[in-house]
Coordinates of C-alpha atoms and ligand atoms in Angstrom, one line a residue:
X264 CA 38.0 48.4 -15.0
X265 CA 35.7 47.5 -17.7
X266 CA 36.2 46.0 -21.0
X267 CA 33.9 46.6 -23.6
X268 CA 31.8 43.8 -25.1
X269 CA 32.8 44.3 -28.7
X270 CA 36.8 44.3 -27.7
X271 CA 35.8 41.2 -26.1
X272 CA 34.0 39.8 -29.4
X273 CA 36.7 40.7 -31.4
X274 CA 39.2 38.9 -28.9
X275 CA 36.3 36.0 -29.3
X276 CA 36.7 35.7 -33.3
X277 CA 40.0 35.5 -33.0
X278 CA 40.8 32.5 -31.9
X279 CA 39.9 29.0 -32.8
X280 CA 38.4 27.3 -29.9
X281 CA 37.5 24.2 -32.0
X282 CA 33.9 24.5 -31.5
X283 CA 31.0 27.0 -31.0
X284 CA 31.5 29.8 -28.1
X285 CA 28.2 29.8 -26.1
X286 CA 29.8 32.7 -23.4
X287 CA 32.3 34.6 -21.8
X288 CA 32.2 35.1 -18.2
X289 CA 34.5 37.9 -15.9
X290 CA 36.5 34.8 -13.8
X291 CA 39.0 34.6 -11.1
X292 CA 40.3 37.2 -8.6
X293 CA 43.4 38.3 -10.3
X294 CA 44.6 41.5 -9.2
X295 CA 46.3 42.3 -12.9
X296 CA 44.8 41.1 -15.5
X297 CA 41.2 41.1 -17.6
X298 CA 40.5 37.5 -16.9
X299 CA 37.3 35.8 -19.2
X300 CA 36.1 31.7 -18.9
X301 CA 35.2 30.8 -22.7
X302 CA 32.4 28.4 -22.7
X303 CA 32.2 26.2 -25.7
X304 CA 29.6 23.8 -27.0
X305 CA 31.3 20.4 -29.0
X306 CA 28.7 18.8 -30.8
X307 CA 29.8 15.1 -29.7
X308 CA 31.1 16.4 -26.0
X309 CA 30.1 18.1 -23.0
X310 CA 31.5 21.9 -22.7
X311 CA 34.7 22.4 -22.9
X312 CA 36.7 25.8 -21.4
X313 CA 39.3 28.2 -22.3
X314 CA 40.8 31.1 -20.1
X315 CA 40.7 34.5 -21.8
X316 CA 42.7 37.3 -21.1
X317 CA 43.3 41.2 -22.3
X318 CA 47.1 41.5 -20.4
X319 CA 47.0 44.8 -18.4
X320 CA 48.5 47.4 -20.1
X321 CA 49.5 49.7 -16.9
X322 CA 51.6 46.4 -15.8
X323 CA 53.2 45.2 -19.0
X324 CA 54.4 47.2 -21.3
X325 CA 55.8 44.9 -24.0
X326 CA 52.9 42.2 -24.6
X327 CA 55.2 40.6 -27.4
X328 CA 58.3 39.8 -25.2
X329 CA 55.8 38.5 -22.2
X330 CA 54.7 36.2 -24.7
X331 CA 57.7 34.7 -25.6
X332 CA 58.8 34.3 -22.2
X333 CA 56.0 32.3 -22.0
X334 CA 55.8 30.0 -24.8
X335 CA 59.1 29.4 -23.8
X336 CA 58.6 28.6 -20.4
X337 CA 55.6 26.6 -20.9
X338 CA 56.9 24.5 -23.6
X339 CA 60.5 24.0 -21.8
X340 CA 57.9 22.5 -18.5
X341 CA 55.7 20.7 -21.0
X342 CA 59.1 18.9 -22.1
X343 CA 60.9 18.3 -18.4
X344 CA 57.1 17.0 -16.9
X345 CA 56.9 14.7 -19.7
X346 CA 60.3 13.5 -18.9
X347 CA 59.8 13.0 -15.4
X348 CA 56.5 10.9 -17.0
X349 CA 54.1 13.7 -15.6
X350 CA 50.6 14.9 -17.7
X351 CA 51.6 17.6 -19.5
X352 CA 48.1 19.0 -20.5
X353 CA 47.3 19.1 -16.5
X354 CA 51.2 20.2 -15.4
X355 CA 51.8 22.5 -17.5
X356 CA 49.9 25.7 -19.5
X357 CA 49.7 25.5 -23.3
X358 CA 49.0 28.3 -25.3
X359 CA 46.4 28.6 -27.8
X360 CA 47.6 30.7 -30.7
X361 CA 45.0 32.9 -32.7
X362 CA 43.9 31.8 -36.4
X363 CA 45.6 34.1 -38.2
X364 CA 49.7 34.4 -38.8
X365 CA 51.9 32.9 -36.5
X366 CA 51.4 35.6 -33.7
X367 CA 51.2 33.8 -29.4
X368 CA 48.2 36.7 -29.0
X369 CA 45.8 38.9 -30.4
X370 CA 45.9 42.9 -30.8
X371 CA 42.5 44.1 -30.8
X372 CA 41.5 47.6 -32.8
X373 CA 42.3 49.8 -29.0
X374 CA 45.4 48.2 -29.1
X375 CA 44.7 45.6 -26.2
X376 CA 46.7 42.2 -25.9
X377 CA 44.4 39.2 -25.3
X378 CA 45.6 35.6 -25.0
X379 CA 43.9 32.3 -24.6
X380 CA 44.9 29.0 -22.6
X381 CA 42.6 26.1 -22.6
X382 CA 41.4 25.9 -18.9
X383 CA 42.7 23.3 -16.8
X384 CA 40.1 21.5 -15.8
X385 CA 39.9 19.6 -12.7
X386 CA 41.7 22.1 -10.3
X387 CA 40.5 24.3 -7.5
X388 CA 41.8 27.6 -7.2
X389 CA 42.2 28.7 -3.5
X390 CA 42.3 32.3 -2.3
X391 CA 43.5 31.4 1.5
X392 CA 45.3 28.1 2.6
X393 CA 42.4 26.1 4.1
X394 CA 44.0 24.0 5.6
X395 CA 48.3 23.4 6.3
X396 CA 47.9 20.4 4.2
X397 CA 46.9 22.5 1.2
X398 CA 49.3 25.4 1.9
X399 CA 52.3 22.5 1.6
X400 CA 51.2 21.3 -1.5
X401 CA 50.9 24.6 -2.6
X402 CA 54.7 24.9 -1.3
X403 CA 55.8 21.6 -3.0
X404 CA 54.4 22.7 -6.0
X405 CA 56.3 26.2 -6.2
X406 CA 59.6 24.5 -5.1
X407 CA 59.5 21.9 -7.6
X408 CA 58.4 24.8 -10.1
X409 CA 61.7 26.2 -9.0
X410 CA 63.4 22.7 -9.7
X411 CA 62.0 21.8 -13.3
X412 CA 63.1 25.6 -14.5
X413 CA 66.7 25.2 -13.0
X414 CA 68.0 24.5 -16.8
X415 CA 66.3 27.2 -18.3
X416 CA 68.4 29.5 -20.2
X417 CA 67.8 32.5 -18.3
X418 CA 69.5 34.8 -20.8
X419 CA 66.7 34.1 -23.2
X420 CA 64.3 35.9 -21.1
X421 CA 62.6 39.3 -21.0
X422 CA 62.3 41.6 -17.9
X423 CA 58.5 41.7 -18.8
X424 CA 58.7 44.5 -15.0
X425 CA 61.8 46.1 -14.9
X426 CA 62.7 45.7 -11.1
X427 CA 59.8 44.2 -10.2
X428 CA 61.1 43.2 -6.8
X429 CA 63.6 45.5 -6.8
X430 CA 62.8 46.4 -3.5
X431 CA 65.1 49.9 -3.3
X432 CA 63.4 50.8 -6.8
X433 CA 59.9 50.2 -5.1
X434 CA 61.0 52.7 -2.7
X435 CA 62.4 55.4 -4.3
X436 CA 59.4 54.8 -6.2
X437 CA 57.2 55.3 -3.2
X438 CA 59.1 58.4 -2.3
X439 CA 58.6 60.3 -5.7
X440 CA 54.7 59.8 -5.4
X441 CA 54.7 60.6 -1.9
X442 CA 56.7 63.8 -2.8
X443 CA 53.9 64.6 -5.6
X444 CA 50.6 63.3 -4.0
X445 CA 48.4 63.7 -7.2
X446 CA 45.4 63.1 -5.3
X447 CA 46.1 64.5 -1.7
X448 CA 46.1 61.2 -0.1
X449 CA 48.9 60.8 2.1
X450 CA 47.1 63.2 4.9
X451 CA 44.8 59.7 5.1
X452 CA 48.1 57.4 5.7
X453 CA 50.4 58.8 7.7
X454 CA 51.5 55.9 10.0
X455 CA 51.3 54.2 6.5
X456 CA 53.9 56.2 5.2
X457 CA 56.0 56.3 8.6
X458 CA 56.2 52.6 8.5
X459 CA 57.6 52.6 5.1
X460 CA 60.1 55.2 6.2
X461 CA 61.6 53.7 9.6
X462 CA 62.3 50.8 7.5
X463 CA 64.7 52.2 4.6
X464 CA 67.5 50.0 5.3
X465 CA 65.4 46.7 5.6
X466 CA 65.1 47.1 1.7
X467 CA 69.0 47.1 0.7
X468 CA 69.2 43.8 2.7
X469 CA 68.5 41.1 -0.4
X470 CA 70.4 43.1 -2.9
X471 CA 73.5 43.4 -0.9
X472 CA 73.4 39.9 -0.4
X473 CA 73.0 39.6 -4.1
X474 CA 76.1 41.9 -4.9
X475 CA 78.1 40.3 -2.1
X476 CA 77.6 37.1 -3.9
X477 CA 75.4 35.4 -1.2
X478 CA 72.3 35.2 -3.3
X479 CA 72.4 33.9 -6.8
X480 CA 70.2 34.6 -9.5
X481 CA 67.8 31.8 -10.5
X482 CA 64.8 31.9 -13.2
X483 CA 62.4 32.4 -10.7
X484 CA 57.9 33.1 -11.0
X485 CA 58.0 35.7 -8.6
X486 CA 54.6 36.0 -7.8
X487 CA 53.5 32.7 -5.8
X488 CA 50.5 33.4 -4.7
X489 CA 48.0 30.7 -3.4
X490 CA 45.6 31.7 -6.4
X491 CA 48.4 31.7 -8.6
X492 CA 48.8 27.3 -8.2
X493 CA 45.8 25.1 -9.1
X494 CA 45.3 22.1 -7.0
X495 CA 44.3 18.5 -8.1
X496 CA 40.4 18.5 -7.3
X497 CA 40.4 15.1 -6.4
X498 CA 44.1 14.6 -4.2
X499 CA 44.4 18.2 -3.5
X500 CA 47.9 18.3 -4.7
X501 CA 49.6 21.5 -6.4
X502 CA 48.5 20.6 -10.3
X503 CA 49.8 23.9 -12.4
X504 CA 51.7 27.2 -11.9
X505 CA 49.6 29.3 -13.4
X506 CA 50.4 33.1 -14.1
X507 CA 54.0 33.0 -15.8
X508 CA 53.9 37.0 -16.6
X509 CA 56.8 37.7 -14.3
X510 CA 58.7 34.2 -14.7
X511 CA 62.2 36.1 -15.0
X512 CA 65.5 35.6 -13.1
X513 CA 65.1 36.6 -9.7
X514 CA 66.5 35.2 -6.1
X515 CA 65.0 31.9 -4.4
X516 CA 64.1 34.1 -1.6
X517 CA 61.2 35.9 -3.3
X518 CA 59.2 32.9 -4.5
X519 CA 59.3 31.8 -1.3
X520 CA 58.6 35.2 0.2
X521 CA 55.4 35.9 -1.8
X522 CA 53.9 32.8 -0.9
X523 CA 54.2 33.5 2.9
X524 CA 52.9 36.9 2.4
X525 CA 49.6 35.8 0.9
X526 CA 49.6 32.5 2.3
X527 CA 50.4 32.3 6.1
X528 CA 47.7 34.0 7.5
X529 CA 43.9 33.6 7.8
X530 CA 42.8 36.7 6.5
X531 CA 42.4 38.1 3.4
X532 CA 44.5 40.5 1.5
X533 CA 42.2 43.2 2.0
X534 CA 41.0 42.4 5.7
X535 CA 40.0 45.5 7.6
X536 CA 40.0 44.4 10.8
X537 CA 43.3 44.2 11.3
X538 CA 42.2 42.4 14.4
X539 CA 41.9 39.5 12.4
X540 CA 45.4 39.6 10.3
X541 CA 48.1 37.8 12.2
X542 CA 50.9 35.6 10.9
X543 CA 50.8 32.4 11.2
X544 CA 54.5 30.6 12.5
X545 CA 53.2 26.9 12.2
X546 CA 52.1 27.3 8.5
X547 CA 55.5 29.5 8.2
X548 CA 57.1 26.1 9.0
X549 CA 55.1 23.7 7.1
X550 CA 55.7 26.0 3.7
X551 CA 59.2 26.0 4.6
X552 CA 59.4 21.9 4.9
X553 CA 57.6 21.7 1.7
X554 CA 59.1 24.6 -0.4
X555 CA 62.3 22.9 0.2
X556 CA 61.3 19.5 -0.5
X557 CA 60.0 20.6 -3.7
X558 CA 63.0 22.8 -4.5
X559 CA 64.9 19.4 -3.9
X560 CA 68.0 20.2 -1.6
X561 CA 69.0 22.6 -4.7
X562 CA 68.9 25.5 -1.8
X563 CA 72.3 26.8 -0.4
X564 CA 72.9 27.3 3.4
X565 CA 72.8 31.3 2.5
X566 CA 69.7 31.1 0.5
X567 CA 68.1 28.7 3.4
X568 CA 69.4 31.8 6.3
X569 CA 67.5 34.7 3.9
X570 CA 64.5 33.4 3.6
X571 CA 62.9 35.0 6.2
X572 CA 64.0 38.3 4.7
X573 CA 62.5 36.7 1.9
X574 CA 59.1 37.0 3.7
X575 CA 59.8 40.1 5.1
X576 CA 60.7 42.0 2.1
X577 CA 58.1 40.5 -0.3
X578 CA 55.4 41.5 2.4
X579 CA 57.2 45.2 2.9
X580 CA 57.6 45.7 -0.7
X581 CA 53.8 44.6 -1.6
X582 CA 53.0 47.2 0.8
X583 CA 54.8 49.9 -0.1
X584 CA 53.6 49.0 -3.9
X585 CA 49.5 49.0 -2.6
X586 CA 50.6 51.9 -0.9
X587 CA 51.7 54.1 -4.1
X588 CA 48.8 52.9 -6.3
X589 CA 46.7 54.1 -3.5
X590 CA 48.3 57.4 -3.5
X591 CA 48.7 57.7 -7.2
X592 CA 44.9 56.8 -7.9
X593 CA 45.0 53.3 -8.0
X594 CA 46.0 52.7 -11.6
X595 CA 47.9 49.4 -11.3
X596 CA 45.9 46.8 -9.3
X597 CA 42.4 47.0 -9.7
X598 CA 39.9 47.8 -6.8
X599 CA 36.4 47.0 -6.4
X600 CA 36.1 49.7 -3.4
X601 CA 37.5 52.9 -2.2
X602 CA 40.5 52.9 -0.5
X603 CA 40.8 48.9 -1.0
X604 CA 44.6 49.4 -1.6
X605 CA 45.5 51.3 1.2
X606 CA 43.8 48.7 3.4
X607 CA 45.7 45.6 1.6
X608 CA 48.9 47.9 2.4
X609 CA 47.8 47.6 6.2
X610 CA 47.1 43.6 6.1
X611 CA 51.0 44.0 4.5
X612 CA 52.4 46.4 7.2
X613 CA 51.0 44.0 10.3
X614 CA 52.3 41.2 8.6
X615 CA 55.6 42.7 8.8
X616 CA 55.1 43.6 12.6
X617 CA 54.5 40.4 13.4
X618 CA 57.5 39.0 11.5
X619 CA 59.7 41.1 13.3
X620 CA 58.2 40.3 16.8
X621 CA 58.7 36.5 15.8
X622 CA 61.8 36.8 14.1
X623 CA 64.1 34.4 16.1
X624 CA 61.1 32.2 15.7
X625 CA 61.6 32.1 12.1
X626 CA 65.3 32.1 12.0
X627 CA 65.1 28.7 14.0
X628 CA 62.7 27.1 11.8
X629 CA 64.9 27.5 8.5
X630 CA 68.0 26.7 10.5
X631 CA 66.9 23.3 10.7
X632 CA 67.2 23.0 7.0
X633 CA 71.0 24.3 6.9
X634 CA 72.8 21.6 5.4
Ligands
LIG800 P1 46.3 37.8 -12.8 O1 47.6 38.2 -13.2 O2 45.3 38.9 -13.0 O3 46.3 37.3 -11.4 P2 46.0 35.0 -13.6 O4 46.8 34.6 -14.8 O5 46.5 34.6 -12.3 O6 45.8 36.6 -13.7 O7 44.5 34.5 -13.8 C1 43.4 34.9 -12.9 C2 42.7 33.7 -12.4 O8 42.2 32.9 -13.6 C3 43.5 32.6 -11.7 O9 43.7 33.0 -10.3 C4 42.8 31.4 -11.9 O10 41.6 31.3 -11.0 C5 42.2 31.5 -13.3 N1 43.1 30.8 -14.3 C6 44.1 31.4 -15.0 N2 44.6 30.5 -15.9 C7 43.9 29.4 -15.8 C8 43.9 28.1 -16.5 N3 44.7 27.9 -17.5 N4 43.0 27.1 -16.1 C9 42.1 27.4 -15.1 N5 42.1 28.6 -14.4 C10 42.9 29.6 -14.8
LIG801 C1 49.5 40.8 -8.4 O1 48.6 39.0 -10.8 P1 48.3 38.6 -9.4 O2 47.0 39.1 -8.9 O3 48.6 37.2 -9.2 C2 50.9 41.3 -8.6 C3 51.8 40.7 -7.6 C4 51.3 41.1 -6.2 C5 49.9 40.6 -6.0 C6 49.3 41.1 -4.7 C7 52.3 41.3 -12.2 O4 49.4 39.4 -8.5 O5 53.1 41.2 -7.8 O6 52.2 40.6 -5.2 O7 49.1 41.2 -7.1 N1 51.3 40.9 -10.0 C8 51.9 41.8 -10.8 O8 48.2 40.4 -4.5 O9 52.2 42.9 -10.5
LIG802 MG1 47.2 35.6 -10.6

């Protein structure tokens, strides 16, 4: 997906960035988003960075309610990490606003949505857990994310993706592209779409325990990738949540879901040896330890039992949603190869396999933590 150079000067003279820009880079591996590094040149200091971002269209629909979700959040962390005596300009994302008006972003002349954050600088961003010391961090990090938003007034904000893990929506989602293959794919997926299929029922099971009562709703991120903390460069500690599009109430179980999905495993998202993609029960564990000592002890004894559906159904639904971008024409995550969605929707489906062979392995780790 390109972006042309003058939507990306205009975005450019938009903003203030307090000195002279001297470049804009493509940066980061962000499946969503138009993601730019701003270099600028102070006269009295060394460079200093932004982040740069055109907000994907095909995901968000409503660029003026994702942004007040979050200047919201991020101001309501900025305030609860200096409380707790943290950094706030290394915890927490500020926003930089453009010149003009009082707007949180800028609409180009094509109608695109571009906001800027000033880059946090000494982080790493990882794209696999390198080692189970960085993968809890990573989980202490998301848990006390979880924590400091536990006050938020969840009624003040948007659903910036209707049912975005609305895992029954997902499928019936699935289903109606399936039923119209636009493209003529599904004759190269049919174990894909089998796999979805056998497992119909599997993606009832967090709602129900939402309308039974089991599951509350919590203000949640939703999407805790790895890539999506960045760690301290120098103690390797989770810094900052970054990516706060889907921050919106949701159930415990996801955040912790997602972040098994991506994170315990050794392969990438997009592996196609699938040889090489198995899940990985000891770094199930040590996220588990972690996430909940982030989280604080604020998890019930029903939350603590579902999170391995948690893993289950984040991995099965992220599957299924690769799965009908690949058979719709891969207009929602973007691809750097043919058919690179419908292998990510294979690393998903063997995740899940192994999940179910190990299940009893998983429901004894988290049963430890039953209070
Ligand atoms: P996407 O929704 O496309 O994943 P992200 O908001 O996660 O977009 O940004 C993509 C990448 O840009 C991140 O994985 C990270 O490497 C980098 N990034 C985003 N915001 C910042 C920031 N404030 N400081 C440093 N790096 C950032
Ligand atoms: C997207 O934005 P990013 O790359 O962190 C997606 C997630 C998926 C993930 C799969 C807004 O995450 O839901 O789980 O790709 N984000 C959105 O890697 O759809
Ligand atoms: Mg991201």
């Amino acid at each position: 997906m390109s972006v042309a150079e003058e939507r990306i000067q205009e975005a450019l003279a938009a903003f203030d960035f307090g000195a002279p820009v001297v470049g804009a880079l493509r940066y980061g591996q962000g499946h969503i988003n138009d993601t730019f590094v701003v270099h600028t040149q102070p006269e009295d200091r060394c460079c200093r960075r932004f982040i740069l971002q055109r907000m994907s269209a095909a995901a968000f629909r409503h660029p003026d309610e994702l942004m007040e979700n979050i200047t919201g959040v991020t101001e309501y962390l900025g305030r609860e990490i200096e409380k707790h005596g943290g950094d706030r300009d290394r915890e927490a994302m500020r926003v930089l606003r453009p010149r003009d008006g009082d707007a949180t972003f800028f609409t180009d002349s094509a109608g695109g949505a571009w906001r800027v954050y000033p880059f946090v600088e000494g982080t790493i961003c990882y794209q696999s857990a390198e080692s189970p010391e960085l993968f809890a961090a990573s989980g202490r990090a998301f848990g006390r994310f979880q924590r400091l938003l536990g006050g938020y007034p969840a009624e003040t904000l948007h659903e910036t993706i209707p049912n975005f893990h609305n895992t029954e929506d997902r499928l019936a989602k699935f289903k109606a592209t399936l039923a119209a293959d636009p493209l003529g794919r599904a004759k190269n997926c049919g174990p894909e779409i089998q796999f979805v299929l056998d497992r119909e029922a599997d993606c009832s099971v967090a709602l129900n325990a939402m309308r039974e009562g089991k599951l509350p709703l919590r203000v949640t991120h939703n999407d805790t990738k790895l890539n999506n903390v960045l760690m301290d460069e120098a103690t390797h500690e989770g810094m900052c949540i970054i990516d706060l599009d889907t921050v919106m109430p949701g159930l415990v179980i996801y955040d912790f879901g997602d972040s098994i999905r991506f994170g315990a495993n050794h392969s990438a998202e997009d592996e196609q040896d699938l040889g090489k993609v198995n899940l990985d029960v000891d770094l199930f564990a040590v996220y588990t330890a972690a996430f909940l000592e982030g989280a604080g002890g604020s998890l019930t004894n029903d939350e603590i039992d579902y999170l391995p559906w948690g893993a289950k159904l984040m991995t099965l639904e992220c599957g299924i949603r690769f799965l009908t971008d690949y058979l719709d024409g891969d207009h929602y995550f973007h691809i750097s190869r043919e058919a690179q969605n419908l292998d990510r929707c294979r690393t998903q489906f063997k995740l899940v396999a192994d999940m179910e062979a190990r299940w009893d392995e998983l429901e004894a780790i988290v049963r430890q933590y039953r209070k």
